[in-house]
Amino acid sequence: MSAVKLVRMANQIAIFFRTQPDEAGATAVADHIKSFWNPVMRREIYAHLRAGGEGLEPLARAGLEALMARDPVAHESVTK
Amino acid sequence: MSLSREKDFGTPLRTGSTMVTLSIDGVQTRVPAGTSVMAAAAKMGTQIPKLCATDTLEAFGSCRLCLVEIEGRRGTPASCTTPVEDGMVVRTQTKRVADLRRGVMELYISDHPLDCLTCSANGDCELQDMAGVVGLRDVRYGQDGEQHRTIAADDSNPYFTFDSSKCIVCSRCVRACEDVQGTFALTIDGRGLGSLVATGGPDFLGSECVSCGACVQACPTATLNEKSIIEMGAPTRSIDTTCAYCGVGCGFRAEMQGDKVVRMVPSKAGKANEGHSCVKGRFAWGYATHKDRITKPMVRAKITDPWREVTWDEAFAHAASEFRRIQGAYGVDSIGAITSSRCTNEETFLVQKLVRAGFGNNNVDTCARVCHSPTGYGLKTTFGTSAGTQDFKSVALSDVILVIGANPTDAHPVFASRMKKRLRKSAKLIVIDPRRIDLFRTAHIEADHHLALKPGTNVAIINALAHVIITEGLVNEAFVRERCDLGDFESWARFIARDENAPEAVEKVSGVATSEIRAAARLFATGGNGAIYYGLGVTEHSQGSTMVMGMANLAMATGNLGRAGVGVNPLRGQNNVQGACDMGSFPHEFSGYRHVSDDATRDMFEGLWGVSLSPEPGLRIPNMLDEAVEGRFKGLYIQGEDIAQSDPDTQHVTRGLRNMECVIVQDLFLNETAKYAHVFFPGSSFLEKDGTFTNAERRISRVRKAMAPQAGLADWETTLGFAKALGCVFSYAHPSQIMDEIAALTPTFAGVSYAKLDELGSIQWPCNDSAPQGTPIMHVERFVRGKGKFMITDFVPTDERTTQRFPLILTTGRILSQYNVGVQTQRTANTIWHDEDVLEIHAFDAENRGIRDGDLVAIQSRSGEVALHARISERMQPGVVYTTFHHAKSGANVITTDYSDWATNCPEYKVTAVQVQRTNRWSDWQEEDRASGDLLRIIERKADAAE
């Protein structure tokens, strides 16, 4: 999937969770993406993140960094 | 199965705890207070003669045939209009009443043609029956009464005729149109023998009639008669089943001659519809035997090749070989499937099982992705379960009805009739919709408030309503304190009280006057039972899930949950979209909405299925298509969906389909998606199989086979065949065994079986040990998740903005006579009401562009361009245009974009920035689609196959 589209989707998720009171926003973003995004999409966005993460909102970036740290697929190649 | 007819009690049955004891013909009987003498007699098996009475209508008392004698009463009262009383002694058959009845019948017959043997209602005529029951032997007045034979029968309606000469002016049709349907299209014109039923238009077709069939159903003679009955004769057997159109899920009796449907009759026992119907379910079933049906499996190597008919075994082997080849070449995750919301629960369950257990991934999704997936997310988050809260009959106890982003009279007409009935009595109505929908002002109904918001500002409006409730102290504190999480509530209340959510601020973004927002909020909070009904105008936005949570917040804050008359109720689009979601069609969930990463759930499925299952969510439909465009997703099995027409950004969809190496389409017809397919499995209609559908009120109803599958296999058998070719061992001899497996694996379905469905008629899930008869109303004492969860619903404007280049907002919707992408309804006479999609535009926008009504106009967005004829409409607000998406040639989704809901990827169909201008040609896409369409559908038939 195109990085532009994934970035937009991640930012949308972050924009929702940044206003929620009872959860650490980054964790909520990470949990949502882990629950609904297929590993293919996660691998793509991690690759984008590693390449600088252009366009990502701060909370989206924080959520993805938190997720990448605990997600086994983060270490798999994009083409898998 | 023999022909069955439902018993007619003459007047509606009453319920209630106060019982009345009376004597009828010497027999003591007890019935609820308010029951008529006629119904009380019918309940004990005594049918009092009648003509103007039927139990779907309140008593009218005009025919004077149901006279009885009651001790202590003067005269001979009509049993239909006389309520029972304690100690009442009734005689239904005395010489006095028998003589009177014969006299009445003589008068009727003197005015009625005696052509019974050649009459289309012969054997199904209450006048004929009553003549026999009263012992009519002579007509002293002769047969020269006014018979209106000079008036030609009105056969303008494609499905039924109206013949005045057969009419006995009982007013049942008029009352059915008023009381049951709520359209008020009919009246009685003239007086005495000159009385005639009139439509208020030149004929039925030219009148306000919506062809629901209620008048035909109510008519006791051949005056209003189905053309199919006139053509074919009377049915000889019948089968109870469930309609395959919208999410209302009406119960029907398929009346048959051999394997031919003669008519579909709405079932009074159907709890979703209670004997009512709409033009689609009642009449538009001819598609099932249309000549366009594909009845042989077909394959081709390339989409530009002609289709080649093959045997089922060849088709299964080819499809399986291709899918395994693709997985070998591109990986396990390179294939997936789409389940059908038009197919049964059992068929849907099988497809997702095939994907998870057979394909070895979770790449399965369903059309709810593009309609109500935000409902699932939003209601699960706030209440704990992904479904509406009420049964349909709940609306009869609503005091304030809030309709948001739904058009029930067109899209859910049978439920709309229930709603209209309540609104005519006393309930208040608030409509939140950019368009002036029919419900806004219809017979004896006018919305108290119409919040005509700009598309894309739903969340701002729902927040503003809540703001008024919070800041004016209208919260139901007792409910919130007892039923909801107080910490969440307090956070939400602080958020919602902010100035940015005040009506004054929201007026600027939504265009809705502050006074209207405040008045609507006060009415909803203080008007009694408040019920929310909503449709795709809520979900198909970039904030669809947020809006669902916003409505849940509003219902919790006002205490409108957990009892009859209230609730948050999605009006589901397709017949089994609720069921498709329930059955585990989403890529992240097993049946019963349990995440694939949940080890305990996965263990249970792995144990029963004997395979290892992936704990990772699969690709959603938009993700599959994106991956296909990228060249990594190569095979798709599509059961009963037409994504090339129904999904947004058509050119992106077709690019994805073209990039795949094996697309399998299973459908009744060669639909738009089939143009890009390599394998075609011919589908079976709802008349050709057994199974269940689940409607918008979580009601599971049986679908029963009325005829053999035209292609030899029902859809569930086709999936089994494909699974077997893939090496999967799925063993089911009947769909009831699939339901048994669903029940074994799904806690909310644990108590469901075909035996119980036969016993109860239908069941609303959850049905298990805690609720063995099912659950009509959810969250009665506690929410499924425990405490109700208020969510912060910050309004975030969509990225899809109007610009100088695209200054208007396009929004899309449906029309009464058509269903979804039109593959079914356009193969029926329903096309008489809607032969093309048009663009509705406000006069101001039209004038600015020099557009006149009927002009061909080009509609351009950043995704594409199509041309439609314009209709200048006062329903629209300036700046907003509207079209339907029922015709493939229109290409409405060529214009819609890939923007989607933040939580679920549900496309933002309802907001597309466009420009509209006059044109003299179809768009390039339309020209190209027409040129290529036929080429991609060529079938190379064998000589014997063509016969």
mmCIF file with all atom_site columns, C-alpha atoms in Angstrom, chain B residues 189-310:
data_model
loop_
_atom_site.group_PDB
_atom_site.id
_atom_site.type_symbol
_atom_site.label_atom_id
_atom_site.label_alt_id
_atom_site.label_comp_id
_atom_site.label_asym_id
_atom_site.label_entity_id
_atom_site.label_seq_id
_atom_site.pdbx_PDB_ins_code
_atom_site.Cartn_x
_atom_site.Cartn_y
_atom_site.Cartn_z
_atom_site.occupancy
_atom_site.B_iso_or_equiv
_atom_site.pdbx_formal_charge
_atom_site.auth_seq_id
_atom_site.auth_comp_id
_atom_site.auth_asym_id
_atom_site.auth_atom_id
_atom_site.pdbx_PDB_model_num
ATOM 1   C CA . ASP B 1 189 ? -65.304 8.561   -4.124  1.00 0.00 ? 189 ASP B CA 1
ATOM 2   C CA . GLY B 1 190 ? -69.059 9.067   -4.625  1.00 0.00 ? 190 GLY B CA 1
ATOM 3   C CA . ARG B 1 191 ? -72.038 7.872   -2.611  1.00 0.00 ? 191 ARG B CA 1
ATOM 4   C CA . GLY B 1 192 ? -74.383 4.906   -2.425  1.00 0.00 ? 192 GLY B CA 1
ATOM 5   C CA . LEU B 1 193 ? -74.196 2.504   -5.361  1.00 0.00 ? 193 LEU B CA 1
ATOM 6   C CA . GLY B 1 194 ? -72.004 5.040   -7.123  1.00 0.00 ? 194 GLY B CA 1
ATOM 7   C CA . SER B 1 195 ? -69.268 4.638   -4.533  1.00 0.00 ? 195 SER B CA 1
ATOM 8   C CA . LEU B 1 196 ? -65.886 3.760   -5.994  1.00 0.00 ? 196 LEU B CA 1
ATOM 9   C CA . VAL B 1 197 ? -62.381 3.329   -4.712  1.00 0.00 ? 197 VAL B CA 1
ATOM 10  C CA . ALA B 1 198 ? -60.312 6.173   -6.157  1.00 0.00 ? 198 ALA B CA 1
ATOM 11  C CA . THR B 1 199 ? -56.579 6.810   -6.231  1.00 0.00 ? 199 THR B CA 1
ATOM 12  C CA . GLY B 1 200 ? -56.462 10.571  -6.329  1.00 0.00 ? 200 GLY B CA 1
ATOM 13  C CA . GLY B 1 201 ? -54.477 10.308  -9.569  1.00 0.00 ? 201 GLY B CA 1
ATOM 14  C CA . PRO B 1 202 ? -55.261 9.304   -13.131 1.00 0.00 ? 202 PRO B CA 1
ATOM 15  C CA . ASP B 1 203 ? -54.669 5.653   -12.205 1.00 0.00 ? 203 ASP B CA 1
ATOM 16  C CA . PHE B 1 204 ? -52.736 3.575   -9.706  1.00 0.00 ? 204 PHE B CA 1
ATOM 17  C CA . LEU B 1 205 ? -49.408 4.173   -11.419 1.00 0.00 ? 205 LEU B CA 1
ATOM 18  C CA . GLY B 1 206 ? -50.000 7.893   -11.608 1.00 0.00 ? 206 GLY B CA 1
ATOM 19  C CA . SER B 1 207 ? -51.045 8.189   -7.980  1.00 0.00 ? 207 SER B CA 1
ATOM 20  C CA . GLU B 1 208 ? -49.218 8.375   -4.668  1.00 0.00 ? 208 GLU B CA 1
ATOM 21  C CA . CYS B 1 209 ? -49.416 4.542   -4.461  1.00 0.00 ? 209 CYS B CA 1
ATOM 22  C CA . VAL B 1 210 ? -46.073 2.965   -3.516  1.00 0.00 ? 210 VAL B CA 1
ATOM 23  C CA . SER B 1 211 ? -47.122 -0.545  -4.596  1.00 0.00 ? 211 SER B CA 1
ATOM 24  C CA . CYS B 1 212 ? -46.567 -2.071  -1.183  1.00 0.00 ? 212 CYS B CA 1
ATOM 25  C CA . GLY B 1 213 ? -49.384 -4.522  -1.860  1.00 0.00 ? 213 GLY B CA 1
ATOM 26  C CA . ALA B 1 214 ? -51.242 -3.830  1.401   1.00 0.00 ? 214 ALA B CA 1
ATOM 27  C CA . CYS B 1 215 ? -54.442 -3.038  -0.528  1.00 0.00 ? 215 CYS B CA 1
ATOM 28  C CA . VAL B 1 216 ? -54.125 -6.183  -2.608  1.00 0.00 ? 216 VAL B CA 1
ATOM 29  C CA . GLN B 1 217 ? -53.569 -8.182  0.536   1.00 0.00 ? 217 GLN B CA 1
ATOM 30  C CA . ALA B 1 218 ? -56.615 -6.656  2.206   1.00 0.00 ? 218 ALA B CA 1
ATOM 31  C CA . CYS B 1 219 ? -59.023 -6.978  -0.732  1.00 0.00 ? 219 CYS B CA 1
ATOM 32  C CA . PRO B 1 220 ? -61.587 -9.730  -0.085  1.00 0.00 ? 220 PRO B CA 1
ATOM 33  C CA . THR B 1 221 ? -62.511 -10.109 -3.767  1.00 0.00 ? 221 THR B CA 1
ATOM 34  C CA . ALA B 1 222 ? -60.748 -9.971  -7.147  1.00 0.00 ? 222 ALA B CA 1
ATOM 35  C CA . THR B 1 223 ? -60.969 -6.186  -7.261  1.00 0.00 ? 223 THR B CA 1
ATOM 36  C CA . LEU B 1 224 ? -57.299 -5.818  -6.448  1.00 0.00 ? 224 LEU B CA 1
ATOM 37  C CA . ASN B 1 225 ? -55.534 -8.910  -7.701  1.00 0.00 ? 225 ASN B CA 1
ATOM 38  C CA . GLU B 1 226 ? -51.969 -9.845  -8.538  1.00 0.00 ? 226 GLU B CA 1
ATOM 39  C CA . LYS B 1 227 ? -51.333 -10.063 -12.272 1.00 0.00 ? 227 LYS B CA 1
ATOM 40  C CA . SER B 1 228 ? -49.393 -13.257 -11.627 1.00 0.00 ? 228 SER B CA 1
ATOM 41  C CA . ILE B 1 229 ? -52.546 -14.841 -10.192 1.00 0.00 ? 229 ILE B CA 1
ATOM 42  C CA . ILE B 1 230 ? -54.605 -13.651 -13.153 1.00 0.00 ? 230 ILE B CA 1
ATOM 43  C CA . GLU B 1 231 ? -52.022 -15.103 -15.519 1.00 0.00 ? 231 GLU B CA 1
ATOM 44  C CA . MET B 1 232 ? -51.151 -18.338 -13.744 1.00 0.00 ? 232 MET B CA 1
ATOM 45  C CA . GLY B 1 233 ? -54.088 -19.186 -11.498 1.00 0.00 ? 233 GLY B CA 1
ATOM 46  C CA . ALA B 1 234 ? -54.218 -20.066 -7.843  1.00 0.00 ? 234 ALA B CA 1
ATOM 47  C CA . PRO B 1 235 ? -51.246 -21.478 -5.935  1.00 0.00 ? 235 PRO B CA 1
ATOM 48  C CA . THR B 1 236 ? -51.316 -25.072 -4.783  1.00 0.00 ? 236 THR B CA 1
ATOM 49  C CA . ARG B 1 237 ? -48.617 -25.104 -2.130  1.00 0.00 ? 237 ARG B CA 1
ATOM 50  C CA . SER B 1 238 ? -46.726 -22.626 0.008   1.00 0.00 ? 238 SER B CA 1
ATOM 51  C CA . ILE B 1 239 ? -43.471 -22.337 1.917   1.00 0.00 ? 239 ILE B CA 1
ATOM 52  C CA . ASP B 1 240 ? -42.624 -19.939 4.719   1.00 0.00 ? 240 ASP B CA 1
ATOM 53  C CA . THR B 1 241 ? -39.434 -18.005 4.095   1.00 0.00 ? 241 THR B CA 1
ATOM 54  C CA . THR B 1 242 ? -37.727 -14.631 4.550   1.00 0.00 ? 242 THR B CA 1
ATOM 55  C CA . CYS B 1 243 ? -37.355 -11.780 2.081   1.00 0.00 ? 243 CYS B CA 1
ATOM 56  C CA . ALA B 1 244 ? -33.930 -11.361 0.492   1.00 0.00 ? 244 ALA B CA 1
ATOM 57  C CA . TYR B 1 245 ? -34.024 -7.606  0.002   1.00 0.00 ? 245 TYR B CA 1
ATOM 58  C CA . CYS B 1 246 ? -33.358 -5.076  2.789   1.00 0.00 ? 246 CYS B CA 1
ATOM 59  C CA . GLY B 1 247 ? -32.367 -5.480  6.428   1.00 0.00 ? 247 GLY B CA 1
ATOM 60  C CA . VAL B 1 248 ? -35.952 -5.436  7.686   1.00 0.00 ? 248 VAL B CA 1
ATOM 61  C CA . GLY B 1 249 ? -36.171 -9.181  6.977   1.00 0.00 ? 249 GLY B CA 1
ATOM 62  C CA . CYS B 1 250 ? -39.887 -9.577  6.309   1.00 0.00 ? 250 CYS B CA 1
ATOM 63  C CA . GLY B 1 251 ? -41.477 -12.993 6.708   1.00 0.00 ? 251 GLY B CA 1
ATOM 64  C CA . PHE B 1 252 ? -43.138 -14.204 3.504   1.00 0.00 ? 252 PHE B CA 1
ATOM 65  C CA . ARG B 1 253 ? -45.112 -17.163 2.248   1.00 0.00 ? 253 ARG B CA 1
ATOM 66  C CA . ALA B 1 254 ? -43.897 -18.237 -1.182  1.00 0.00 ? 254 ALA B CA 1
ATOM 67  C CA . GLU B 1 255 ? -47.057 -19.467 -2.878  1.00 0.00 ? 255 GLU B CA 1
ATOM 68  C CA . MET B 1 256 ? -46.246 -21.927 -5.605  1.00 0.00 ? 256 MET B CA 1
ATOM 69  C CA . GLN B 1 257 ? -47.533 -24.038 -8.469  1.00 0.00 ? 257 GLN B CA 1
ATOM 70  C CA . GLY B 1 258 ? -45.041 -26.865 -8.749  1.00 0.00 ? 258 GLY B CA 1
ATOM 71  C CA . ASP B 1 259 ? -41.649 -25.159 -8.852  1.00 0.00 ? 259 ASP B CA 1
ATOM 72  C CA . LYS B 1 260 ? -43.057 -21.818 -10.048 1.00 0.00 ? 260 LYS B CA 1
ATOM 73  C CA . VAL B 1 261 ? -43.663 -18.908 -7.709  1.00 0.00 ? 261 VAL B CA 1
ATOM 74  C CA . VAL B 1 262 ? -47.175 -17.574 -8.169  1.00 0.00 ? 262 VAL B CA 1
ATOM 75  C CA . ARG B 1 263 ? -46.932 -14.851 -5.555  1.00 0.00 ? 263 ARG B CA 1
ATOM 76  C CA . MET B 1 264 ? -45.108 -13.805 -2.413  1.00 0.00 ? 264 MET B CA 1
ATOM 77  C CA . VAL B 1 265 ? -47.474 -13.057 0.454   1.00 0.00 ? 265 VAL B CA 1
ATOM 78  C CA . PRO B 1 266 ? -46.286 -11.210 3.574   1.00 0.00 ? 266 PRO B CA 1
ATOM 79  C CA . SER B 1 267 ? -46.678 -13.296 6.676   1.00 0.00 ? 267 SER B CA 1
ATOM 80  C CA . LYS B 1 268 ? -48.617 -11.992 9.662   1.00 0.00 ? 268 LYS B CA 1
ATOM 81  C CA . ALA B 1 269 ? -46.526 -14.318 11.797  1.00 0.00 ? 269 ALA B CA 1
ATOM 82  C CA . GLY B 1 270 ? -43.360 -12.617 10.542  1.00 0.00 ? 270 GLY B CA 1
ATOM 83  C CA . LYS B 1 271 ? -42.348 -10.624 13.603  1.00 0.00 ? 271 LYS B CA 1
ATOM 84  C CA . ALA B 1 272 ? -40.356 -8.088  11.610  1.00 0.00 ? 272 ALA B CA 1
ATOM 85  C CA . ASN B 1 273 ? -43.233 -7.157  9.309   1.00 0.00 ? 273 ASN B CA 1
ATOM 86  C CA . GLU B 1 274 ? -46.445 -8.542  10.885  1.00 0.00 ? 274 GLU B CA 1
ATOM 87  C CA . GLY B 1 275 ? -48.134 -9.013  7.520   1.00 0.00 ? 275 GLY B CA 1
ATOM 88  C CA . HIS B 1 276 ? -46.840 -5.942  5.715   1.00 0.00 ? 276 HIS B CA 1
ATOM 89  C CA . SER B 1 277 ? -44.536 -5.713  2.710   1.00 0.00 ? 277 SER B CA 1
ATOM 90  C CA . CYS B 1 278 ? -42.998 -3.332  0.173   1.00 0.00 ? 278 CYS B CA 1
ATOM 91  C CA . VAL B 1 279 ? -42.867 -3.270  -3.599  1.00 0.00 ? 279 VAL B CA 1
ATOM 92  C CA . LYS B 1 280 ? -39.586 -5.178  -3.669  1.00 0.00 ? 280 LYS B CA 1
ATOM 93  C CA . GLY B 1 281 ? -40.332 -8.132  -1.412  1.00 0.00 ? 281 GLY B CA 1
ATOM 94  C CA . ARG B 1 282 ? -43.984 -8.440  -2.403  1.00 0.00 ? 282 ARG B CA 1
ATOM 95  C CA . PHE B 1 283 ? -43.622 -8.170  -6.144  1.00 0.00 ? 283 PHE B CA 1
ATOM 96  C CA . ALA B 1 284 ? -40.028 -7.878  -7.400  1.00 0.00 ? 284 ALA B CA 1
ATOM 97  C CA . TRP B 1 285 ? -39.052 -11.543 -7.229  1.00 0.00 ? 285 TRP B CA 1
ATOM 98  C CA . GLY B 1 286 ? -39.041 -12.190 -10.979 1.00 0.00 ? 286 GLY B CA 1
ATOM 99  C CA . TYR B 1 287 ? -35.263 -11.801 -11.131 1.00 0.00 ? 287 TYR B CA 1
ATOM 100 C CA . ALA B 1 288 ? -34.968 -15.273 -9.635  1.00 0.00 ? 288 ALA B CA 1
ATOM 101 C CA . THR B 1 289 ? -36.067 -16.844 -12.902 1.00 0.00 ? 289 THR B CA 1
ATOM 102 C CA . HIS B 1 290 ? -34.876 -14.117 -15.266 1.00 0.00 ? 290 HIS B CA 1
ATOM 103 C CA . LYS B 1 291 ? -33.364 -15.220 -18.556 1.00 0.00 ? 291 LYS B CA 1
ATOM 104 C CA . ASP B 1 292 ? -30.077 -13.520 -17.628 1.00 0.00 ? 292 ASP B CA 1
ATOM 105 C CA . ARG B 1 293 ? -29.447 -16.032 -14.861 1.00 0.00 ? 293 ARG B CA 1
ATOM 106 C CA . ILE B 1 294 ? -26.200 -17.892 -15.410 1.00 0.00 ? 294 ILE B CA 1
ATOM 107 C CA . THR B 1 295 ? -26.762 -21.540 -14.650 1.00 0.00 ? 295 THR B CA 1
ATOM 108 C CA . LYS B 1 296 ? -23.510 -23.158 -15.710 1.00 0.00 ? 296 LYS B CA 1
ATOM 109 C CA . PRO B 1 297 ? -20.059 -22.761 -14.163 1.00 0.00 ? 297 PRO B CA 1
ATOM 110 C CA . MET B 1 298 ? -17.605 -20.965 -16.445 1.00 0.00 ? 298 MET B CA 1
ATOM 111 C CA . VAL B 1 299 ? -13.860 -20.347 -16.640 1.00 0.00 ? 299 VAL B CA 1
ATOM 112 C CA . ARG B 1 300 ? -11.464 -18.375 -18.810 1.00 0.00 ? 300 ARG B CA 1
ATOM 113 C CA . ALA B 1 301 ? -7.724  -17.813 -18.789 1.00 0.00 ? 301 ALA B CA 1
ATOM 114 C CA . LYS B 1 302 ? -7.842  -14.056 -19.370 1.00 0.00 ? 302 LYS B CA 1
ATOM 115 C CA . ILE B 1 303 ? -10.657 -11.587 -18.827 1.00 0.00 ? 303 ILE B CA 1
ATOM 116 C CA . THR B 1 304 ? -10.531 -10.704 -22.508 1.00 0.00 ? 304 THR B CA 1
ATOM 117 C CA . ASP B 1 305 ? -11.245 -14.333 -23.437 1.00 0.00 ? 305 ASP B CA 1
ATOM 118 C CA . PRO B 1 306 ? -14.810 -15.502 -23.914 1.00 0.00 ? 306 PRO B CA 1
ATOM 119 C CA . TRP B 1 307 ? -16.282 -17.462 -21.013 1.00 0.00 ? 307 TRP B CA 1
ATOM 120 C CA . ARG B 1 308 ? -16.179 -21.249 -21.454 1.00 0.00 ? 308 ARG B CA 1
ATOM 121 C CA . GLU B 1 309 ? -18.908 -23.342 -19.829 1.00 0.00 ? 309 GLU B CA 1
ATOM 122 C CA . VAL B 1 310 ? -17.576 -26.273 -17.812 1.00 0.00 ? 310 VAL B CA 1
#
